[in-house]
CSV table of C-alpha atoms in Angstrom, one decimal:
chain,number,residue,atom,x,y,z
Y,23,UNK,CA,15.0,4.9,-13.5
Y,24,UNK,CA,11.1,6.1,-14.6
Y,25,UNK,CA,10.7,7.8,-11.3
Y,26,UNK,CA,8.0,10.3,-10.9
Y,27,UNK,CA,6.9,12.2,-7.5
Y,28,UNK,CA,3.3,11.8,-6.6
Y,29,UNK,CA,1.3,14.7,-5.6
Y,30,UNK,CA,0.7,13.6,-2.0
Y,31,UNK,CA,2.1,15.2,1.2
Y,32,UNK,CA,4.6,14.8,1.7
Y,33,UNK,CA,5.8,14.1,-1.8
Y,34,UNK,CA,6.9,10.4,-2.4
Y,35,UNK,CA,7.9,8.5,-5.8
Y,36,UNK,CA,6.3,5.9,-7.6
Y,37,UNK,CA,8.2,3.8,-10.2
Y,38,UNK,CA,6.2,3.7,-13.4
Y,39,UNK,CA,6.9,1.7,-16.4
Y,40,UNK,CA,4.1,1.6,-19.1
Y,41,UNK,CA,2.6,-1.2,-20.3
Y,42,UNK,CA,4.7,-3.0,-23.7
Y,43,UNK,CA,1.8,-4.6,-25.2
Y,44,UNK,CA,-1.6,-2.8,-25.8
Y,45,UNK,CA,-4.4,-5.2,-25.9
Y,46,UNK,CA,-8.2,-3.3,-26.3
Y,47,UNK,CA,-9.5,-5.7,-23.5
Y,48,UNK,CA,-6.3,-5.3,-21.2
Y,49,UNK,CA,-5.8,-3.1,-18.6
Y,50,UNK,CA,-3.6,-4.5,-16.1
Y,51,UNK,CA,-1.7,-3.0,-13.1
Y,52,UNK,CA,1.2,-5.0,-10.9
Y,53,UNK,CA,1.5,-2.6,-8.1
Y,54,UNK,CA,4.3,-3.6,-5.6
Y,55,UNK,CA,5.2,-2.5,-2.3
Y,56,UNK,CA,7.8,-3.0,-0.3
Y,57,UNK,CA,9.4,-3.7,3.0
Y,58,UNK,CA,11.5,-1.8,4.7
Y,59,UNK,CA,13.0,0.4,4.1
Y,60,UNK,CA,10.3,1.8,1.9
Y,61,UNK,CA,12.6,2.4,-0.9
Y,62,UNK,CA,11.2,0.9,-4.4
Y,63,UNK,CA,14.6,1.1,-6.2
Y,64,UNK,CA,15.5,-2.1,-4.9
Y,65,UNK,CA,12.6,-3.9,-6.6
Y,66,UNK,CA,13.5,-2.1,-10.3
Y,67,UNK,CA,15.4,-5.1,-11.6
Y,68,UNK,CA,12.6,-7.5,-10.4
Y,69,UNK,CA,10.1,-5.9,-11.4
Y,70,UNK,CA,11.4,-5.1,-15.3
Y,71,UNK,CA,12.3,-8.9,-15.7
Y,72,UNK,CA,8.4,-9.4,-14.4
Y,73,UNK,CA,7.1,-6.8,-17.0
Y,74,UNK,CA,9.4,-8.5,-20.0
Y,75,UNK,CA,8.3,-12.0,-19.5
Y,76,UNK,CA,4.1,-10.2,-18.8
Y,77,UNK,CA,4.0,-7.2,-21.0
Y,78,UNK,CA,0.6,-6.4,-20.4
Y,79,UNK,CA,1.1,-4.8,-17.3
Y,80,UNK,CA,1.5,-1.5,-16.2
Y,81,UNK,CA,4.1,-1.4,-13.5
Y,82,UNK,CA,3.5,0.8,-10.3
Y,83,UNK,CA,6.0,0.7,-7.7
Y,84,UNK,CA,5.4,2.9,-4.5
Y,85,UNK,CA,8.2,4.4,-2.2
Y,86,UNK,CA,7.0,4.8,1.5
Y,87,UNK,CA,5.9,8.2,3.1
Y,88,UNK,CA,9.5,9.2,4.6
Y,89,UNK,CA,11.4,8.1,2.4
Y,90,UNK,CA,12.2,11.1,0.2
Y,91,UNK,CA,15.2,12.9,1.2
Y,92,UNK,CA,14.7,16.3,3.6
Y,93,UNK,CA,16.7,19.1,4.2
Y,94,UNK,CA,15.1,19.8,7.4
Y,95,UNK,CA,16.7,18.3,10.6
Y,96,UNK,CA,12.8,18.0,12.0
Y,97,UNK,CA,11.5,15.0,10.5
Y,98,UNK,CA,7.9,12.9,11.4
Y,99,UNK,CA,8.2,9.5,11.7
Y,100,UNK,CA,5.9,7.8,9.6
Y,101,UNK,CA,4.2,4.6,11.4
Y,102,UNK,CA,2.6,1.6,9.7
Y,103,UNK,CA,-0.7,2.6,9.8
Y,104,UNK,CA,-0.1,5.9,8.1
Y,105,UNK,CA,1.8,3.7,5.2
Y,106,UNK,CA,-1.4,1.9,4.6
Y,107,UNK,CA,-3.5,4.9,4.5
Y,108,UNK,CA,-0.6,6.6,2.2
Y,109,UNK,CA,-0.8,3.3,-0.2
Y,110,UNK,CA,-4.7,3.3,0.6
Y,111,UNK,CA,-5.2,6.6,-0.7
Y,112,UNK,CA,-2.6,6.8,-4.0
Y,113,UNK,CA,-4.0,3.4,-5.4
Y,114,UNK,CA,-7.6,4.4,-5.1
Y,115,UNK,CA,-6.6,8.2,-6.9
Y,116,UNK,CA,-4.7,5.7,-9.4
Y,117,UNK,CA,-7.9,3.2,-10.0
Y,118,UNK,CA,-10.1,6.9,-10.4
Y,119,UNK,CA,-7.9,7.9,-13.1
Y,120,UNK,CA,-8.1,4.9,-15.3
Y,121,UNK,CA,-10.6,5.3,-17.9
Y,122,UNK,CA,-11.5,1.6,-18.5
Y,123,UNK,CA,-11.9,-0.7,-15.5
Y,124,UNK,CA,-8.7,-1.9,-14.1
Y,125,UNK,CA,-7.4,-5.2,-12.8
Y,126,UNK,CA,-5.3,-5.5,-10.0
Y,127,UNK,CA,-2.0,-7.3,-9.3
Y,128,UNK,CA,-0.6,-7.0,-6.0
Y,129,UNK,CA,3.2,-8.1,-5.1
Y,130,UNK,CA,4.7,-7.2,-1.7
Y,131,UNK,CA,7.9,-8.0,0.5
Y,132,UNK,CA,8.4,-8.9,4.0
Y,133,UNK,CA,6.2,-5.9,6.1
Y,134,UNK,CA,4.5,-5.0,2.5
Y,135,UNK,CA,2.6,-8.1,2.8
Y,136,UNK,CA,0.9,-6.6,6.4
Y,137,UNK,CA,0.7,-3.5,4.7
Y,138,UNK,CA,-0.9,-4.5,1.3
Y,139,UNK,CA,-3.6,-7.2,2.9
Y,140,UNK,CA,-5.1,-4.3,4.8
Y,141,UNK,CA,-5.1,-1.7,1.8
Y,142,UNK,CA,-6.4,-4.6,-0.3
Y,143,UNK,CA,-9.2,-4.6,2.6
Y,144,UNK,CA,-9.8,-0.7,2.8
Y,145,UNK,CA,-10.1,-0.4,-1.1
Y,146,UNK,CA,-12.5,-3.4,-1.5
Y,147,UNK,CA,-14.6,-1.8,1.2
Y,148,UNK,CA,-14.5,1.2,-0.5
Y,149,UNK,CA,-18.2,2.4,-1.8
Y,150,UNK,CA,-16.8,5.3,-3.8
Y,151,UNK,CA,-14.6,2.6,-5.6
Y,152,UNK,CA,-17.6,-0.3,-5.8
Y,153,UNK,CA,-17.7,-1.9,-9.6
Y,154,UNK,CA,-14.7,0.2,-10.2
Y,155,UNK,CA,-12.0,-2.1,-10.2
Y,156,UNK,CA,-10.9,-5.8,-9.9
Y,157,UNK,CA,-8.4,-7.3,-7.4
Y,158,UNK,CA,-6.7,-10.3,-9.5
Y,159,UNK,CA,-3.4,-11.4,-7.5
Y,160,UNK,CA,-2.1,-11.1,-4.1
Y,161,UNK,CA,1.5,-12.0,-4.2
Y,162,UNK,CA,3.3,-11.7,-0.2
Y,163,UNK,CA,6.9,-12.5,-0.7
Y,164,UNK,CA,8.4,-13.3,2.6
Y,165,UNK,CA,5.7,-11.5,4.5
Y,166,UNK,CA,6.1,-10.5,8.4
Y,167,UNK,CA,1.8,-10.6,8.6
Y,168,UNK,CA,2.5,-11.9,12.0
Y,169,UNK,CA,4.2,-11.5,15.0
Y,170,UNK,CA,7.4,-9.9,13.9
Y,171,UNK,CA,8.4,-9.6,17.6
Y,172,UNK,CA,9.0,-13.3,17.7
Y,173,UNK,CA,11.1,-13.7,14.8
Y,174,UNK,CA,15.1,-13.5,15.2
Y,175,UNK,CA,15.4,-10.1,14.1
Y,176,UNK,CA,12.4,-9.0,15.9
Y,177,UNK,CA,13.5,-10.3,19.2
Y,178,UNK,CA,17.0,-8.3,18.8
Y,179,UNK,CA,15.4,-5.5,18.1
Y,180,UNK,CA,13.0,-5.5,21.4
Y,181,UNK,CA,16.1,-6.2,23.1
Y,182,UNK,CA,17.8,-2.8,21.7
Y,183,UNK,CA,14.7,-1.3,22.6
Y,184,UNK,CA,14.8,-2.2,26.2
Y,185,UNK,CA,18.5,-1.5,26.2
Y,186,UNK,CA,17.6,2.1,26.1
Y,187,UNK,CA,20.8,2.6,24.0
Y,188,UNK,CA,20.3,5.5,21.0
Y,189,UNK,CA,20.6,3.0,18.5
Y,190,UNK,CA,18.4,5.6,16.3
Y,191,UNK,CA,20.5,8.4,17.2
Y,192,UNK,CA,24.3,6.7,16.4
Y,193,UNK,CA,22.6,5.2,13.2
Y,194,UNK,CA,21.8,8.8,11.8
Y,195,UNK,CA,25.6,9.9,13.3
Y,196,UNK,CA,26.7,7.3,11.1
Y,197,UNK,CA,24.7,8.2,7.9
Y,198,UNK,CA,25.9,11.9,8.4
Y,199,UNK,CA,29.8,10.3,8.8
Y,200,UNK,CA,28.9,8.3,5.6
Y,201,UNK,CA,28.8,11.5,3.2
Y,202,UNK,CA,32.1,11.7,3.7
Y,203,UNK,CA,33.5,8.7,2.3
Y,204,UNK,CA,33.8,8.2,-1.6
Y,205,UNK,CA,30.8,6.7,-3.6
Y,206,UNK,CA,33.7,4.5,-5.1
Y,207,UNK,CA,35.2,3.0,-1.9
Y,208,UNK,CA,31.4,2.4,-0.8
Y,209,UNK,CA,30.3,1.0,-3.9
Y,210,UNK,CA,33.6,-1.0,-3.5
Y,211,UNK,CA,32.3,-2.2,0.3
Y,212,UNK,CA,28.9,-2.7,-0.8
Y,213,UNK,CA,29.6,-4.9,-3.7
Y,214,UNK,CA,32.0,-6.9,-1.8
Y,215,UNK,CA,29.9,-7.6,0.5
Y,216,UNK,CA,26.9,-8.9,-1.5
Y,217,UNK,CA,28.5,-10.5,-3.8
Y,218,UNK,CA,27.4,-14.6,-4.3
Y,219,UNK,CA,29.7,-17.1,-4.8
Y,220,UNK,CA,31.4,-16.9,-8.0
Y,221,UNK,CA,30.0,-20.3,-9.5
Y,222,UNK,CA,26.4,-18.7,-8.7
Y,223,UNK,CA,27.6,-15.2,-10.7
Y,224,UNK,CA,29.1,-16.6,-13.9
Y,225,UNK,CA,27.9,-14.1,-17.0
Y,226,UNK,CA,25.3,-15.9,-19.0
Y,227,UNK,CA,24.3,-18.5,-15.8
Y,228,UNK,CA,20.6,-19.3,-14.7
Y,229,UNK,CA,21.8,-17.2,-11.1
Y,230,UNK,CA,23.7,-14.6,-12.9
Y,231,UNK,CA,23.8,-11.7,-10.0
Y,232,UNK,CA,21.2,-9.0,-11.6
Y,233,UNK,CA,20.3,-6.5,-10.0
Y,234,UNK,CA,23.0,-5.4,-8.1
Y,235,UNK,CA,23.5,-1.9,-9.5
Y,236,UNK,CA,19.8,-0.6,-8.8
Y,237,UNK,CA,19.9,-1.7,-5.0
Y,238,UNK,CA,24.2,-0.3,-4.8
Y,239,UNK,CA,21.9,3.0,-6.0
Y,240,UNK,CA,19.0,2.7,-3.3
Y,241,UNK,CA,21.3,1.8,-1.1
Y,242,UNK,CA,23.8,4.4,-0.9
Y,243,UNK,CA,20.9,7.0,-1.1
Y,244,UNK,CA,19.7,5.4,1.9
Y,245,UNK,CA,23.1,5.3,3.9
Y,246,UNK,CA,23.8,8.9,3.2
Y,247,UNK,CA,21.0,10.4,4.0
Y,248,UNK,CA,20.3,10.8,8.1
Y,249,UNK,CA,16.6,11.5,7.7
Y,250,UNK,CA,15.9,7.9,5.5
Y,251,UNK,CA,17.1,5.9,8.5
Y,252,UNK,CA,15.6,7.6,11.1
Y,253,UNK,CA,12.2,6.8,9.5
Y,254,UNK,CA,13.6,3.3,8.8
Y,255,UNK,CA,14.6,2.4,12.4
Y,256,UNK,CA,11.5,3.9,14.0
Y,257,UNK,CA,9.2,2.1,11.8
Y,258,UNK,CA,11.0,-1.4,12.7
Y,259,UNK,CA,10.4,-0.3,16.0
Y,260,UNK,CA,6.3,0.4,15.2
Y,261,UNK,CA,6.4,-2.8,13.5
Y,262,UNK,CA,6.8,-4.6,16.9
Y,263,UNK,CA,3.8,-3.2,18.1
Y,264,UNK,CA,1.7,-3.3,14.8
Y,265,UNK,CA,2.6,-7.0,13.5
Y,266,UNK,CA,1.3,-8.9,16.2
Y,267,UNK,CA,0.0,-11.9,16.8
Y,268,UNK,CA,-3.5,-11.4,15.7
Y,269,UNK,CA,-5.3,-13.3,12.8
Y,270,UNK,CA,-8.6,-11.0,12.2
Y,271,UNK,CA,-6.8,-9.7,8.6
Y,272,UNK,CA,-5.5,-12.8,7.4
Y,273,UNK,CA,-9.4,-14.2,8.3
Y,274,UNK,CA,-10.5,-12.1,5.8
Y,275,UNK,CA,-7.9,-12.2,3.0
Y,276,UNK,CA,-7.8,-15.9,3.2
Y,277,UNK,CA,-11.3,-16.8,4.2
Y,278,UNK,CA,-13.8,-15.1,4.7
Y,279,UNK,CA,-14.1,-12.2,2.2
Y,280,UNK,CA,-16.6,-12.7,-1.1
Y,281,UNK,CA,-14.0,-12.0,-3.4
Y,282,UNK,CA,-12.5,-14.4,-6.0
Y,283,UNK,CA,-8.8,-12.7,-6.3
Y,284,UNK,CA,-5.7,-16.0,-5.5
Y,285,UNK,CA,-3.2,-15.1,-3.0
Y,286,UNK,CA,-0.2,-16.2,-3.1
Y,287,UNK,CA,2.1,-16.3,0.3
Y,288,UNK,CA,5.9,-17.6,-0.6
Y,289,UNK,CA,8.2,-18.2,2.1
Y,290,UNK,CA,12.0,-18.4,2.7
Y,291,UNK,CA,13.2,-21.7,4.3
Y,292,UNK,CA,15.3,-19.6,7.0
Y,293,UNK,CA,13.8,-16.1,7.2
Y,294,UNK,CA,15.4,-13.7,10.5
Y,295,UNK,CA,12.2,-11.7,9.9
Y,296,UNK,CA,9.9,-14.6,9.7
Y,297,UNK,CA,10.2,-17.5,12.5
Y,298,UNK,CA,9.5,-20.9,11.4
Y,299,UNK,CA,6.7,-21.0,13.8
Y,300,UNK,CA,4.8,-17.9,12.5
Y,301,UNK,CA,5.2,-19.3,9.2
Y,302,UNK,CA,3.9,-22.8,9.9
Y,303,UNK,CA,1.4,-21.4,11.7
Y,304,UNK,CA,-0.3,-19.6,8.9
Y,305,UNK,CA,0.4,-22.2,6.8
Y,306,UNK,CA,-1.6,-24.9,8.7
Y,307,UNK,CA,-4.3,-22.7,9.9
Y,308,UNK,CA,-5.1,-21.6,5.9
Y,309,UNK,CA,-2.6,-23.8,3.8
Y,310,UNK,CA,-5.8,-26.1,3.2
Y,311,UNK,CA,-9.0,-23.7,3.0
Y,312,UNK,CA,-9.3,-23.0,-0.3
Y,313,UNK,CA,-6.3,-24.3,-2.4
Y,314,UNK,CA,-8.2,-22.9,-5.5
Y,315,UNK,CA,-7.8,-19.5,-3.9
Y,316,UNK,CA,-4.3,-19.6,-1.6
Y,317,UNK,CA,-1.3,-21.0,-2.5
Y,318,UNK,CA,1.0,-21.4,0.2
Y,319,UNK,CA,5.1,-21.8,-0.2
Y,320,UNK,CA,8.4,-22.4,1.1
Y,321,UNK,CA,11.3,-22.3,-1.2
Y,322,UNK,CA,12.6,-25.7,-2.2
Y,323,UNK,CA,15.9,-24.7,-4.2
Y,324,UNK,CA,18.3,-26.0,-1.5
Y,325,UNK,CA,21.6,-25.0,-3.5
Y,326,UNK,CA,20.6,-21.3,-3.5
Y,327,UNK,CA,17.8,-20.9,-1.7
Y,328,UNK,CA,15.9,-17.3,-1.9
Y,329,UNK,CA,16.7,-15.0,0.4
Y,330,UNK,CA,14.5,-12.5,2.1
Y,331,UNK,CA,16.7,-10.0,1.0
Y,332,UNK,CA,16.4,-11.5,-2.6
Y,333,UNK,CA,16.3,-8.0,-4.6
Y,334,UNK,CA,20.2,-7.7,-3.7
Y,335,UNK,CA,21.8,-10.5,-5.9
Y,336,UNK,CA,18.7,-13.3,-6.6
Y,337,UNK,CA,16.3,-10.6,-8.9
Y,338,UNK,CA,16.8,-12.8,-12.1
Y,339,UNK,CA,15.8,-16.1,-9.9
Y,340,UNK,CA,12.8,-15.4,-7.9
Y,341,UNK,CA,11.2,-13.0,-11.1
Y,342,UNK,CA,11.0,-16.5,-12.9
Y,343,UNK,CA,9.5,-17.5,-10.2
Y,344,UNK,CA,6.8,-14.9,-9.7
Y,345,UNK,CA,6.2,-15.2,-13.3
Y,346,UNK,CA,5.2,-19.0,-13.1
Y,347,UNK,CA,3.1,-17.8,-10.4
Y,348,UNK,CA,1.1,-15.5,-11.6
Y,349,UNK,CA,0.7,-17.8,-14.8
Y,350,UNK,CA,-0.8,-20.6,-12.4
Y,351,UNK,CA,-3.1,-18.0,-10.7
Y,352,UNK,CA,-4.5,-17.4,-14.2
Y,353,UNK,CA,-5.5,-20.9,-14.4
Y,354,UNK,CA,-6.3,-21.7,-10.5
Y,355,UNK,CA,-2.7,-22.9,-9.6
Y,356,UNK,CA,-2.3,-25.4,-12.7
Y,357,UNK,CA,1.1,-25.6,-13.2
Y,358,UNK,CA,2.1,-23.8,-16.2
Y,359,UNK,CA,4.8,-24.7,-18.7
């Protein structure tokens, strides 16, 4: 995989894959951020099936601050609101280092979506960066924007919390435990258990399971390494705090900012990060603002419905989707093809 380490402290990786098709008036960027764990690898499959279908863009996929692996047992724990500054600061040295203007297309998973809406925010506020670029698409992909306590996973997780159990602390005993186990046997677990059902996987089938091998990579790089989930788990825990109930960001990114770029907010119909009620709530209060601007969805495909976890077996499905998406945002949500 194109990785290359950014010169930030500490260092963390971006995934880069240049533009396929030069056009003089083009300069397009799809930056995507994830969720956590703040690990882009998982998004590689997705994000090449995106860049076939749209060669015009540049792809630039960001790793979180924590995320690269330490040989020192000391370790900070990154919180939210240094990962926005961290994504903040690297897409604003990126937008300085483009010599024509750029335009901007943002997609983001599950607590990317809180993440991205206020870097969107501290870019566009920016004076340094005023004229310099252009915010085109905002694509939130399951996104936990708001109160992440009250989803399903959220509330076990408070629960742990006030269990006072060292859920961190048996996690990273775990990790360390993992090194010794062969990559095959847990590449053997790890396939097993994502695996769809076989009908869903058949080679050559419109749900072929793509993708797998990038997130069996990302994911045993995660498992064996202590210092990855201890920043992993102590971020969930910030995101408790930090996801709240408060609408004063999605005000702005929905309604009342001057800007002109579509935002897109696409929804899982059972989400254990993303309660039904958070998620109807959003879309009721904006749903019907400005439908030229926000486009508001819940998945409809009842026979395999996307997952929030899609980058581990549904790459293929939901990058079709994305790329209708973006198509319609082009043309102010007229359905294309």
């Amino acid at each position: 995989m194109p990785f290359e380490y950014l010169d930030t402290e500490p260092k963390t990786r971006a995934y880069i894959s240049p533009r396929k098709e030069f056009l003089s008036s083009s300069n397009d960027i799809l930056i995507m951020i994830p969720g956590n764990p703040g690990l882009v690898g998982y998004y590689v499959t997705y994000l090449d099936y995106v860049q076939r279908a749209l060669p015009q863009f540049e792809v630039f996929g960001l790793d979180y601050l924590g995320f690269t692996k330490q040989n020192t047992k000391q370790q900070h724990i990154f919180k939210v609101e240094e990962q926005i500054n961290h994504k903040y600061v690297v897409i604003k040295d990126k937008i300085k280092q483009q010599p024509n203007k750029p335009n901007l297309y943002f997609l983001s998973h599950s607590l990317g979506g809180f993440v991205t809406q206020r870097t969107i925010k501290k870019l566009l506020e920016d004076e340094e960066l005023k004229d310099k670029f252009e915010i085109k698409f905002n694509g939130m992909i399951t996104p936990t924007t708001n109160d992440i306590a009250g989803s399903e996973s959220g509330t076990k997780m408070v629960r742990l919390n006030n269990s006072k159990l060292p859920i961190v602390g048996m996690a990273m005993t775990f990790s360390s435990l993992c090194s010794y186990i062969p990559e095959s046997v847990q590449r053997y677990i790890l396939t097993h258990h994502w695996t769809a059902p076989k009908q869903v996987i058949e080679e050559g089938s419109d749900h072929e399971n793509v993708g797998l091998e990038h997130s069996l990579q990302t994911t045993m790089e995660l498992i064996n390494t202590p210092s990855l989930v201890n920043q992993a788990l102590n971020m969930a825990r910030d995101e408790l705090d930090a996801i709240s109930k408060l609408d004063e960001v999605n005000d702005w990114i929905y309604v009342d900012n001057q800007y002109s770029f579509k935002n897109w907010c696409f929804f899982a119909q059972l989400d254990h990060w993303v309660s039904n009620e958070t998620r109807d709530h959003l879309i009721s209060k904006y749903g019907q603002l400005n439908p030229k601007r926000n486009r508001f969805e819940i998945c409809e495909n009842v026979e395999n419905p996307i997952k929030h976890a899609f980058v581990l077996n549904q790459s293929k499905e939901f990058a079709e989707i994305t790329i209708d998406r973006i198509k319609q945002a082009e043309n102010c949500w007229v359905k294309s093809g």
